[in-house]
Amino acid sequence: MAQQATVPTDSPVVGGPESTLDGRAVAEATERDANGGPPALQLHNIRAGYGNIEVLHGVSLVVPAATVVALLGPNGAGKSTTLKVAAGLVAPTGGCVHMAGSHVNNSSPEARARAGLASVPEGRGIFPNLSVRENLAMVQLRRRVEIDELEADVYKWFPVLGQRRSQLAGTLSGGEQQMLSLARAMATSPGLLLLDEISMGLAPLIVGQLYELVGEAARGGTAILLVEQFARAALRVADYVAVMVQGRITLLGEPAEVGDRLAQAYLGTAA
């Protein structure tokens, strides 16, 4: 039997095996939105999976505007499936998904992108046969800004990409490819950003640089739900942490509250 989730009374992040998204929690999340609007993302009692195999067993989670919520847990816990439900790539079999207060269960990934969602999938999301500049030009179609202005923003965040602007994206190093993937997502000025294992296979120095940009994006008003198997980098930027084990959220709270309990929540896996 899964461990019952521990929910701090002042946390806007709600979850657990059979939890509900109660009005108090939503009100608390809204209070943390400087614009007075609804949370950027609400997952309410989500059940989802693949075929006859259910992966998520009643997951509820709130991501307030301009905050970073880290979803941690071991391999196979259901973290990436949670992001796919939020992005519209996997349809829930039960429960509700809301973006900025709107019910989006039946909306397509494209519609959610137009509504302000951007994502960096596991394994990066770039066009390897296009140059760095051409990859960024794809974002230009959505932002409707001059490519020079867009490039100036991106190269301010990642100067090394400016040095590689004419290079094919597929020939970049792994760290540079991840920088380009994150830059493409951030350049759309999203209201909600989903990040899936952006540290995978990268050197600690590169990971630190990526997460510095994640923190800056949140301070600029973007709500971020990020998935990480390894907790240390995520904890440095997260406002709230949810730990998922076997398709259920088993631990919730602020990083300082849950840090010492992560190893236990991971079923013995070191954080």
PDB file of C-alpha atoms in Angstrom:
ATOM      1  CA  MET A   1       0.000   0.000   0.000  1.00  0.00           C
ATOM      2  CA  ALA A   2       1.345   3.427  -0.972  1.00  0.00           C
ATOM      3  CA  GLN A   3       2.418   5.832   1.727  1.00  0.00           C
ATOM      4  CA  GLN A   4      -0.245   8.482   2.423  1.00  0.00           C
ATOM      5  CA  ALA A   5       0.783  11.921   1.176  1.00  0.00           C
ATOM      6  CA  THR A   6       1.776  14.499   3.760  1.00  0.00           C
ATOM      7  CA  VAL A   7       0.357  17.889   2.805  1.00  0.00           C
ATOM      8  CA  PRO A   8       1.587  20.983   4.666  1.00  0.00           C
ATOM      9  CA  THR A   9      -1.345  23.160   5.654  1.00  0.00           C
ATOM     10  CA  ASP A  10       0.048  26.244   3.896  1.00  0.00           C
ATOM     11  CA  SER A  11       1.065  24.556   0.640  1.00  0.00           C
ATOM     12  CA  PRO A  12      -0.782  25.322  -2.593  1.00  0.00           C
ATOM     13  CA  VAL A  13       0.319  21.987  -4.001  1.00  0.00           C
ATOM     14  CA  VAL A  14      -2.264  19.313  -3.364  1.00  0.00           C
ATOM     15  CA  GLY A  15      -2.027  15.593  -4.031  1.00  0.00           C
ATOM     16  CA  GLY A  16      -2.268  12.059  -2.797  1.00  0.00           C
ATOM     17  CA  PRO A  17      -3.730   8.697  -3.730  1.00  0.00           C
ATOM     18  CA  GLU A  18      -7.366   9.768  -3.350  1.00  0.00           C
ATOM     19  CA  SER A  19      -7.058  13.507  -2.772  1.00  0.00           C
ATOM     20  CA  THR A  20      -9.388  16.211  -4.044  1.00  0.00           C
ATOM     21  CA  LEU A  21      -8.605  19.735  -5.103  1.00  0.00           C
ATOM     22  CA  ASP A  22     -10.450  21.594  -2.372  1.00  0.00           C
ATOM     23  CA  GLY A  23     -11.442  25.257  -2.466  1.00  0.00           C
ATOM     24  CA  ARG A  24      -9.022  26.285   0.300  1.00  0.00           C
ATOM     25  CA  ALA A  25      -6.044  24.943  -1.627  1.00  0.00           C
ATOM     26  CA  VAL A  26      -7.106  26.669  -4.827  1.00  0.00           C
ATOM     27  CA  ALA A  27      -7.625  29.933  -2.928  1.00  0.00           C
ATOM     28  CA  GLU A  28      -4.155  29.686  -1.413  1.00  0.00           C
ATOM     29  CA  ALA A  29      -2.634  29.057  -4.828  1.00  0.00           C
ATOM     30  CA  THR A  30      -4.491  32.024  -6.280  1.00  0.00           C
ATOM     31  CA  GLU A  31      -3.301  34.287  -3.474  1.00  0.00           C
ATOM     32  CA  ARG A  32       0.256  33.537  -4.551  1.00  0.00           C
ATOM     33  CA  ASP A  33      -0.525  34.734  -8.089  1.00  0.00           C
ATOM     34  CA  ALA A  34       0.557  38.378  -8.242  1.00  0.00           C
ATOM     35  CA  ASN A  35      -1.977  38.994 -11.016  1.00  0.00           C
ATOM     36  CA  GLY A  36      -4.865  37.665  -8.925  1.00  0.00           C
ATOM     37  CA  GLY A  37      -5.665  34.987 -11.508  1.00  0.00           C
ATOM     38  CA  PRO A  38      -6.078  31.221 -11.206  1.00  0.00           C
ATOM     39  CA  PRO A  39      -3.115  28.841 -10.983  1.00  0.00           C
ATOM     40  CA  ALA A  40      -1.248  28.168 -14.216  1.00  0.00           C
ATOM     41  CA  LEU A  41      -2.004  24.438 -14.003  1.00  0.00           C
ATOM     42  CA  GLN A  42      -4.362  22.273 -11.987  1.00  0.00           C
ATOM     43  CA  LEU A  43      -4.473  18.498 -12.189  1.00  0.00           C
ATOM     44  CA  HIS A  44      -7.471  17.166 -10.312  1.00  0.00           C
ATOM     45  CA  ASN A  45      -7.641  13.461  -9.430  1.00  0.00           C
ATOM     46  CA  ILE A  46      -5.979  12.428 -12.695  1.00  0.00           C
ATOM     47  CA  ARG A  47      -6.023   8.828 -13.811  1.00  0.00           C
ATOM     48  CA  ALA A  48      -4.146   7.994 -16.998  1.00  0.00           C
ATOM     49  CA  GLY A  49      -2.093   5.315 -18.649  1.00  0.00           C
ATOM     50  CA  TYR A  50      -1.434   3.395 -21.831  1.00  0.00           C
ATOM     51  CA  GLY A  51      -3.946   0.866 -23.110  1.00  0.00           C
ATOM     52  CA  ASN A  52      -5.203  -1.202 -20.201  1.00  0.00           C
ATOM     53  CA  ILE A  53      -2.294  -0.221 -17.954  1.00  0.00           C
ATOM     54  CA  GLU A  54      -3.089   2.631 -15.558  1.00  0.00           C
ATOM     55  CA  VAL A  55       0.011   4.634 -14.625  1.00  0.00           C
ATOM     56  CA  LEU A  56      -1.461   7.558 -12.659  1.00  0.00           C
ATOM     57  CA  HIS A  57      -3.828   6.681  -9.818  1.00  0.00           C
ATOM     58  CA  GLY A  58      -5.679   9.830  -8.780  1.00  0.00           C
ATOM     59  CA  VAL A  59      -2.978  12.511  -9.005  1.00  0.00           C
ATOM     60  CA  SER A  60      -3.847  16.079  -7.953  1.00  0.00           C
ATOM     61  CA  LEU A  61      -1.376  18.917  -8.272  1.00  0.00           C
ATOM     62  CA  VAL A  62      -1.496  22.713  -8.441  1.00  0.00           C
ATOM     63  CA  VAL A  63       1.184  24.868 -10.087  1.00  0.00           C
ATOM     64  CA  PRO A  64       0.635  28.533  -9.114  1.00  0.00           C
ATOM     65  CA  ALA A  65       1.738  31.265 -11.494  1.00  0.00           C
ATOM     66  CA  ALA A  66       5.402  32.302 -11.360  1.00  0.00           C
ATOM     67  CA  THR A  67       6.461  29.337  -9.240  1.00  0.00           C
ATOM     68  CA  VAL A  68       8.581  26.243  -9.789  1.00  0.00           C
ATOM     69  CA  VAL A  69       7.095  22.900  -8.769  1.00  0.00           C
ATOM     70  CA  ALA A  70       9.528  19.990  -8.940  1.00  0.00           C
ATOM     71  CA  LEU A  71       8.049  16.550  -9.497  1.00  0.00           C
ATOM     72  CA  LEU A  72      10.607  14.032  -8.272  1.00  0.00           C
ATOM     73  CA  GLY A  73      10.714  10.283  -7.999  1.00  0.00           C
ATOM     74  CA  PRO A  74      12.366   7.078  -9.212  1.00  0.00           C
ATOM     75  CA  ASN A  75      12.186   5.692 -12.742  1.00  0.00           C
ATOM     76  CA  GLY A  76       8.753   4.382 -13.669  1.00  0.00           C
ATOM     77  CA  ALA A  77       6.926   6.483 -11.086  1.00  0.00           C
ATOM     78  CA  GLY A  78       4.690   8.216 -13.638  1.00  0.00           C
ATOM     79  CA  LYS A  79       6.417  11.611 -13.737  1.00  0.00           C
ATOM     80  CA  SER A  80       6.727  11.875 -17.515  1.00  0.00           C
ATOM     81  CA  THR A  81       3.162  10.642 -17.950  1.00  0.00           C
ATOM     82  CA  THR A  82       2.021  13.468 -15.683  1.00  0.00           C
ATOM     83  CA  LEU A  83       3.740  15.983 -17.954  1.00  0.00           C
ATOM     84  CA  LYS A  84       2.215  14.350 -21.040  1.00  0.00           C
ATOM     85  CA  VAL A  85      -1.252  14.659 -19.520  1.00  0.00           C
ATOM     86  CA  ALA A  86      -0.601  18.336 -18.803  1.00  0.00           C
ATOM     87  CA  ALA A  87       0.656  18.877 -22.363  1.00  0.00           C
ATOM     88  CA  GLY A  88      -2.284  17.071 -23.961  1.00  0.00           C
ATOM     89  CA  LEU A  89      -0.186  14.202 -25.309  1.00  0.00           C
ATOM     90  CA  VAL A  90      -1.933  11.610 -23.108  1.00  0.00           C
ATOM     91  CA  ALA A  91      -5.667  11.862 -22.464  1.00  0.00           C
ATOM     92  CA  PRO A  92      -6.704  11.210 -18.862  1.00  0.00           C
ATOM     93  CA  THR A  93      -9.193   8.433 -18.251  1.00  0.00           C
ATOM     94  CA  GLY A  94     -10.437  10.271 -15.178  1.00  0.00           C
ATOM     95  CA  GLY A  95     -10.100  13.657 -13.533  1.00  0.00           C
ATOM     96  CA  CYS A  96      -9.712  17.191 -14.882  1.00  0.00           C
ATOM     97  CA  VAL A  97      -6.918  19.334 -16.298  1.00  0.00           C
ATOM     98  CA  HIS A  98      -7.164  23.128 -16.030  1.00  0.00           C
ATOM     99  CA  MET A  99      -4.822  25.740 -17.509  1.00  0.00           C
ATOM    100  CA  ALA A 100      -5.219  29.246 -16.110  1.00  0.00           C
ATOM    101  CA  GLY A 101      -8.695  28.322 -14.915  1.00  0.00           C
ATOM    102  CA  SER A 102      -9.889  26.800 -18.211  1.00  0.00           C
ATOM    103  CA  HIS A 103     -10.894  23.151 -18.557  1.00  0.00           C
ATOM    104  CA  VAL A 104      -8.609  21.686 -21.246  1.00  0.00           C
ATOM    105  CA  ASN A 105      -9.182  17.924 -21.096  1.00  0.00           C
ATOM    106  CA  ASN A 106     -10.307  17.803 -24.714  1.00  0.00           C
ATOM    107  CA  SER A 107      -7.957  20.420 -26.157  1.00  0.00           C
ATOM    108  CA  SER A 108      -5.075  19.446 -28.429  1.00  0.00           C
ATOM    109  CA  PRO A 109      -1.379  19.993 -27.691  1.00  0.00           C
ATOM    110  CA  GLU A 110      -1.403  22.705 -30.354  1.00  0.00           C
ATOM    111  CA  ALA A 111      -4.284  24.519 -28.653  1.00  0.00           C
ATOM    112  CA  ARG A 112      -2.490  24.368 -25.314  1.00  0.00           C
ATOM    113  CA  ALA A 113       0.643  25.759 -26.933  1.00  0.00           C
ATOM    114  CA  ARG A 114      -1.371  28.656 -28.330  1.00  0.00           C
ATOM    115  CA  ALA A 115      -2.746  29.200 -24.819  1.00  0.00           C
ATOM    116  CA  GLY A 116       0.771  29.656 -23.447  1.00  0.00           C
ATOM    117  CA  LEU A 117       2.191  26.187 -22.734  1.00  0.00           C
ATOM    118  CA  ALA A 118       5.713  25.247 -23.794  1.00  0.00           C
ATOM    119  CA  SER A 119       7.642  22.089 -23.051  1.00  0.00           C
ATOM    120  CA  VAL A 120      11.116  20.611 -23.224  1.00  0.00           C
ATOM    121  CA  PRO A 121      10.659  16.858 -23.637  1.00  0.00           C
ATOM    122  CA  GLU A 122      13.022  14.173 -22.441  1.00  0.00           C
ATOM    123  CA  GLY A 123      15.666  13.687 -25.095  1.00  0.00           C
ATOM    124  CA  ARG A 124      15.459  17.325 -26.258  1.00  0.00           C
ATOM    125  CA  GLY A 125      13.134  18.912 -28.772  1.00  0.00           C
ATOM    126  CA  ILE A 126      15.198  20.373 -31.599  1.00  0.00           C
ATOM    127  CA  PHE A 127      15.459  20.014 -35.368  1.00  0.00           C
ATOM    128  CA  PRO A 128      18.903  18.389 -35.803  1.00  0.00           C
ATOM    129  CA  ASN A 129      19.158  19.094 -39.549  1.00  0.00           C
ATOM    130  CA  LEU A 130      18.515  22.821 -39.111  1.00  0.00           C
ATOM    131  CA  SER A 131      21.004  25.388 -37.871  1.00  0.00           C
ATOM    132  CA  VAL A 132      20.716  27.028 -34.473  1.00  0.00           C
ATOM    133  CA  ARG A 133      19.339  30.158 -36.142  1.00  0.00           C
ATOM    134  CA  GLU A 134      16.825  28.155 -38.172  1.00  0.00           C
ATOM    135  CA  ASN A 135      15.668  26.345 -35.024  1.00  0.00           C
ATOM    136  CA  LEU A 136      15.024  29.703 -33.414  1.00  0.00           C
ATOM    137  CA  ALA A 137      13.260  30.966 -36.529  1.00  0.00           C
ATOM    138  CA  MET A 138      10.601  28.288 -35.948  1.00  0.00           C
ATOM    139  CA  VAL A 139       9.759  30.077 -32.700  1.00  0.00           C
ATOM    140  CA  GLN A 140       9.533  33.377 -34.572  1.00  0.00           C
ATOM    141  CA  LEU A 141       6.338  32.144 -36.235  1.00  0.00           C
ATOM    142  CA  ARG A 142       4.671  31.965 -32.824  1.00  0.00           C
ATOM    143  CA  ARG A 143       6.065  35.121 -31.259  1.00  0.00           C
ATOM    144  CA  ARG A 144       5.800  37.208 -34.438  1.00  0.00           C
ATOM    145  CA  VAL A 145       8.923  39.173 -33.671  1.00  0.00           C
ATOM    146  CA  GLU A 146      11.956  39.892 -35.811  1.00  0.00           C
ATOM    147  CA  ILE A 147      14.443  37.030 -35.795  1.00  0.00           C
ATOM    148  CA  ASP A 148      17.254  39.405 -34.797  1.00  0.00           C
ATOM    149  CA  GLU A 149      15.331  40.441 -31.684  1.00  0.00           C
ATOM    150  CA  LEU A 150      14.579  36.840 -30.794  1.00  0.00           C
ATOM    151  CA  GLU A 151      18.200  35.815 -31.291  1.00  0.00           C
ATOM    152  CA  ALA A 152      19.381  38.683 -29.119  1.00  0.00           C
ATOM    153  CA  ASP A 153      17.241  37.395 -26.242  1.00  0.00           C
ATOM    154  CA  VAL A 154      18.443  33.815 -26.659  1.00  0.00           C
ATOM    155  CA  TYR A 155      22.130  34.650 -26.996  1.00  0.00           C
ATOM    156  CA  LYS A 156      21.895  36.796 -23.882  1.00  0.00           C
ATOM    157  CA  TRP A 157      20.760  33.665 -22.007  1.00  0.00           C
ATOM    158  CA  PHE A 158      23.136  31.278 -23.774  1.00  0.00           C
ATOM    159  CA  PRO A 159      26.129  33.111 -25.329  1.00  0.00           C
ATOM    160  CA  VAL A 160      27.576  29.857 -26.659  1.00  0.00           C
ATOM    161  CA  LEU A 161      24.582  29.465 -28.972  1.00  0.00           C
ATOM    162  CA  GLY A 162      25.470  32.788 -30.565  1.00  0.00           C
ATOM    163  CA  GLN A 163      28.844  31.334 -31.412  1.00  0.00           C
ATOM    164  CA  ARG A 164      27.111  28.328 -32.984  1.00  0.00           C
ATOM    165  CA  ARG A 165      24.278  30.159 -34.760  1.00  0.00           C
ATOM    166  CA  SER A 166      25.179  28.757 -38.217  1.00  0.00           C
ATOM    167  CA  GLN A 167      25.992  25.260 -36.983  1.00  0.00           C
ATOM    168  CA  LEU A 168      23.597  22.342 -37.496  1.00  0.00           C
ATOM    169  CA  ALA A 169      21.826  21.640 -34.212  1.00  0.00           C
ATOM    170  CA  GLY A 170      22.532  17.924 -34.497  1.00  0.00           C
ATOM    171  CA  THR A 171      26.275  18.579 -34.378  1.00  0.00           C
ATOM    172  CA  LEU A 172      26.117  20.540 -31.112  1.00  0.00           C
ATOM    173  CA  SER A 173      27.283  18.963 -27.862  1.00  0.00           C
ATOM    174  CA  GLY A 174      24.646  17.404 -25.641  1.00  0.00           C
ATOM    175  CA  GLY A 175      24.711  20.398 -23.320  1.00  0.00           C
ATOM    176  CA  GLU A 176      24.401  22.849 -26.198  1.00  0.00           C
ATOM    177  CA  GLN A 177      21.478  20.906 -27.646  1.00  0.00           C
ATOM    178  CA  GLN A 178      19.708  21.077 -24.303  1.00  0.00           C
ATOM    179  CA  MET A 179      20.429  24.799 -24.127  1.00  0.00           C
ATOM    180  CA  LEU A 180      18.847  25.214 -27.574  1.00  0.00           C
ATOM    181  CA  SER A 181      15.825  23.167 -26.569  1.00  0.00           C
ATOM    182  CA  LEU A 182      15.314  25.248 -23.423  1.00  0.00           C
ATOM    183  CA  ALA A 183      15.956  28.476 -25.336  1.00  0.00           C
ATOM    184  CA  ARG A 184      13.315  27.585 -27.927  1.00  0.00           C
ATOM    185  CA  ALA A 185      10.754  27.002 -25.187  1.00  0.00           C
ATOM    186  CA  MET A 186      11.637  30.119 -23.196  1.00  0.00           C
ATOM    187  CA  ALA A 187      11.629  32.298 -26.314  1.00  0.00           C
ATOM    188  CA  THR A 188       7.870  31.773 -26.677  1.00  0.00           C
ATOM    189  CA  SER A 189       7.356  33.659 -23.378  1.00  0.00           C
ATOM    190  CA  PRO A 190       5.191  30.833 -22.006  1.00  0.00           C
ATOM    191  CA  GLY A 191       2.826  31.128 -19.092  1.00  0.00           C
ATOM    192  CA  LEU A 192       3.451  27.467 -18.273  1.00  0.00           C
ATOM    193  CA  LEU A 193       6.685  25.583 -18.975  1.00  0.00           C
ATOM    194  CA  LEU A 194       7.023  21.794 -18.660  1.00  0.00           C
ATOM    195  CA  LEU A 195      10.547  20.394 -18.310  1.00  0.00           C
ATOM    196  CA  ASP A 196      11.333  16.686 -18.474  1.00  0.00           C
ATOM    197  CA  GLU A 197      14.733  15.560 -17.179  1.00  0.00           C
ATOM    198  CA  ILE A 198      16.733  18.481 -18.587  1.00  0.00           C
ATOM    199  CA  SER A 199      19.812  17.393 -16.606  1.00  0.00           C
ATOM    200  CA  MET A 200      19.993  13.928 -18.161  1.00  0.00           C
ATOM    201  CA  GLY A 201      23.509  13.055 -19.300  1.00  0.00           C
ATOM    202  CA  LEU A 202      24.906  16.541 -18.743  1.00  0.00           C
ATOM    203  CA  ALA A 203      27.879  17.770 -16.746  1.00  0.00           C
ATOM    204  CA  PRO A 204      27.067  19.448 -13.402  1.00  0.00           C
ATOM    205  CA  LEU A 205      28.308  22.843 -14.646  1.00  0.00           C
ATOM    206  CA  ILE A 206      25.884  22.765 -17.604  1.00  0.00           C
ATOM    207  CA  VAL A 207      23.044  21.601 -15.366  1.00  0.00           C
ATOM    208  CA  GLY A 208      23.694  24.516 -13.040  1.00  0.00           C
ATOM    209  CA  GLN A 209      23.537  26.965 -15.949  1.00  0.00           C
ATOM    210  CA  LEU A 210      20.274  25.495 -17.195  1.00  0.00           C
ATOM    211  CA  TYR A 211      18.641  25.694 -13.796  1.00  0.00           C
ATOM    212  CA  GLU A 212      19.774  29.284 -13.320  1.00  0.00           C
ATOM    213  CA  LEU A 213      17.715  30.097 -16.418  1.00  0.00           C
ATOM    214  CA  VAL A 214      14.788  28.089 -15.028  1.00  0.00           C
ATOM    215  CA  GLY A 215      14.863  30.221 -11.889  1.00  0.00           C
ATOM    216  CA  GLU A 216      15.031  33.417 -13.947  1.00  0.00           C
ATOM    217  CA  ALA A 217      12.043  32.323 -16.035  1.00  0.00           C
ATOM    218  CA  ALA A 218       9.968  31.803 -12.884  1.00  0.00           C
ATOM    219  CA  ARG A 219      10.979  35.182 -11.509  1.00  0.00           C
ATOM    220  CA  GLY A 220       9.850  36.638 -14.824  1.00  0.00           C
ATOM    221  CA  GLY A 221       6.349  35.230 -14.347  1.00  0.00           C
ATOM    222  CA  THR A 222       6.477  31.759 -15.924  1.00  0.00           C
ATOM    223  CA  ALA A 223       5.014  28.839 -13.969  1.00  0.00           C
ATOM    224  CA  ILE A 224       7.203  25.752 -14.258  1.00  0.00           C
ATOM    225  CA  LEU A 225       6.490  22.089 -13.619  1.00  0.00           C
ATOM    226  CA  LEU A 226       9.713  20.151 -13.908  1.00  0.00           C
ATOM    227  CA  VAL A 227      10.431  16.457 -13.677  1.00  0.00           C
ATOM    228  CA  GLU A 228      13.744  15.194 -12.351  1.00  0.00           C
ATOM    229  CA  GLN A 229      14.940  11.794 -11.259  1.00  0.00           C
ATOM    230  CA  PHE A 230      17.839  13.365  -9.376  1.00  0.00           C
ATOM    231  CA  ALA A 231      16.758  15.943  -6.873  1.00  0.00           C
ATOM    232  CA  ARG A 232      19.710  18.162  -6.020  1.00  0.00           C
ATOM    233  CA  ALA A 233      19.590  20.638  -8.918  1.00  0.00           C
ATOM    234  CA  ALA A 234      15.796  20.852  -8.869  1.00  0.00           C
ATOM    235  CA  LEU A 235      15.676  21.586  -5.142  1.00  0.00           C
ATOM    236  CA  ARG A 236      17.822  24.684  -5.640  1.00  0.00           C
ATOM    237  CA  VAL A 237      15.154  26.396  -7.747  1.00  0.00           C
ATOM    238  CA  ALA A 238      11.904  24.762  -6.622  1.00  0.00           C
ATOM    239  CA  ASP A 239       9.301  26.615  -4.595  1.00  0.00           C
ATOM    240  CA  TYR A 240       7.442  23.347  -3.946  1.00  0.00           C
ATOM    241  CA  VAL A 241       8.336  19.684  -4.271  1.00  0.00           C
ATOM    242  CA  ALA A 242       6.093  16.717  -4.998  1.00  0.00           C
ATOM    243  CA  VAL A 243       7.498  13.203  -4.843  1.00  0.00           C
ATOM    244  CA  MET A 244       5.799  10.553  -6.943  1.00  0.00           C
ATOM    245  CA  VAL A 245       6.096   6.815  -6.380  1.00  0.00           C
ATOM    246  CA  GLN A 246       4.142   4.192  -8.348  1.00  0.00           C
ATOM    247  CA  GLY A 247       1.738   6.689  -9.868  1.00  0.00           C
ATOM    248  CA  ARG A 248       0.854   8.450  -6.630  1.00  0.00           C
ATOM    249  CA  ILE A 249       2.161  11.581  -4.944  1.00  0.00           C
ATOM    250  CA  THR A 250       3.515  10.446  -1.606  1.00  0.00           C
ATOM    251  CA  LEU A 251       5.240  13.560  -0.290  1.00  0.00           C
ATOM    252  CA  LEU A 252       4.553  17.280  -0.726  1.00  0.00           C
ATOM    253  CA  GLY A 253       5.931  20.512   0.618  1.00  0.00           C
ATOM    254  CA  GLU A 254       8.594  23.170   0.350  1.00  0.00           C
ATOM    255  CA  PRO A 255      12.177  21.990  -0.319  1.00  0.00           C
ATOM    256  CA  ALA A 256      13.315  22.654   3.252  1.00  0.00           C
ATOM    257  CA  GLU A 257      10.416  20.578   4.578  1.00  0.00           C
ATOM    258  CA  VAL A 258      10.832  17.528   2.389  1.00  0.00           C
ATOM    259  CA  GLY A 259      14.578  17.467   1.737  1.00  0.00           C
ATOM    260  CA  ASP A 260      15.450  15.180   4.627  1.00  0.00           C
ATOM    261  CA  ARG A 261      12.669  12.746   3.712  1.00  0.00           C
ATOM    262  CA  LEU A 262      13.416  12.329   0.016  1.00  0.00           C
ATOM    263  CA  ALA A 263      15.557   9.223   0.368  1.00  0.00           C
ATOM    264  CA  GLN A 264      12.758   7.450   2.250  1.00  0.00           C
ATOM    265  CA  ALA A 265      10.183   8.629  -0.281  1.00  0.00           C
ATOM    266  CA  TYR A 266      12.316   7.219  -3.078  1.00  0.00           C
ATOM    267  CA  LEU A 267      11.982   3.798  -1.417  1.00  0.00           C
ATOM    268  CA  GLY A 268      15.605   3.746  -0.374  1.00  0.00           C
ATOM    269  CA  THR A 269      17.048   5.484  -3.443  1.00  0.00           C
ATOM    270  CA  ALA A 270      19.478   8.269  -2.606  1.00  0.00           C
ATOM    271  CA  ALA A 271      18.360  11.753  -3.587  1.00  0.00           C
TER     272      ALA A 271
END
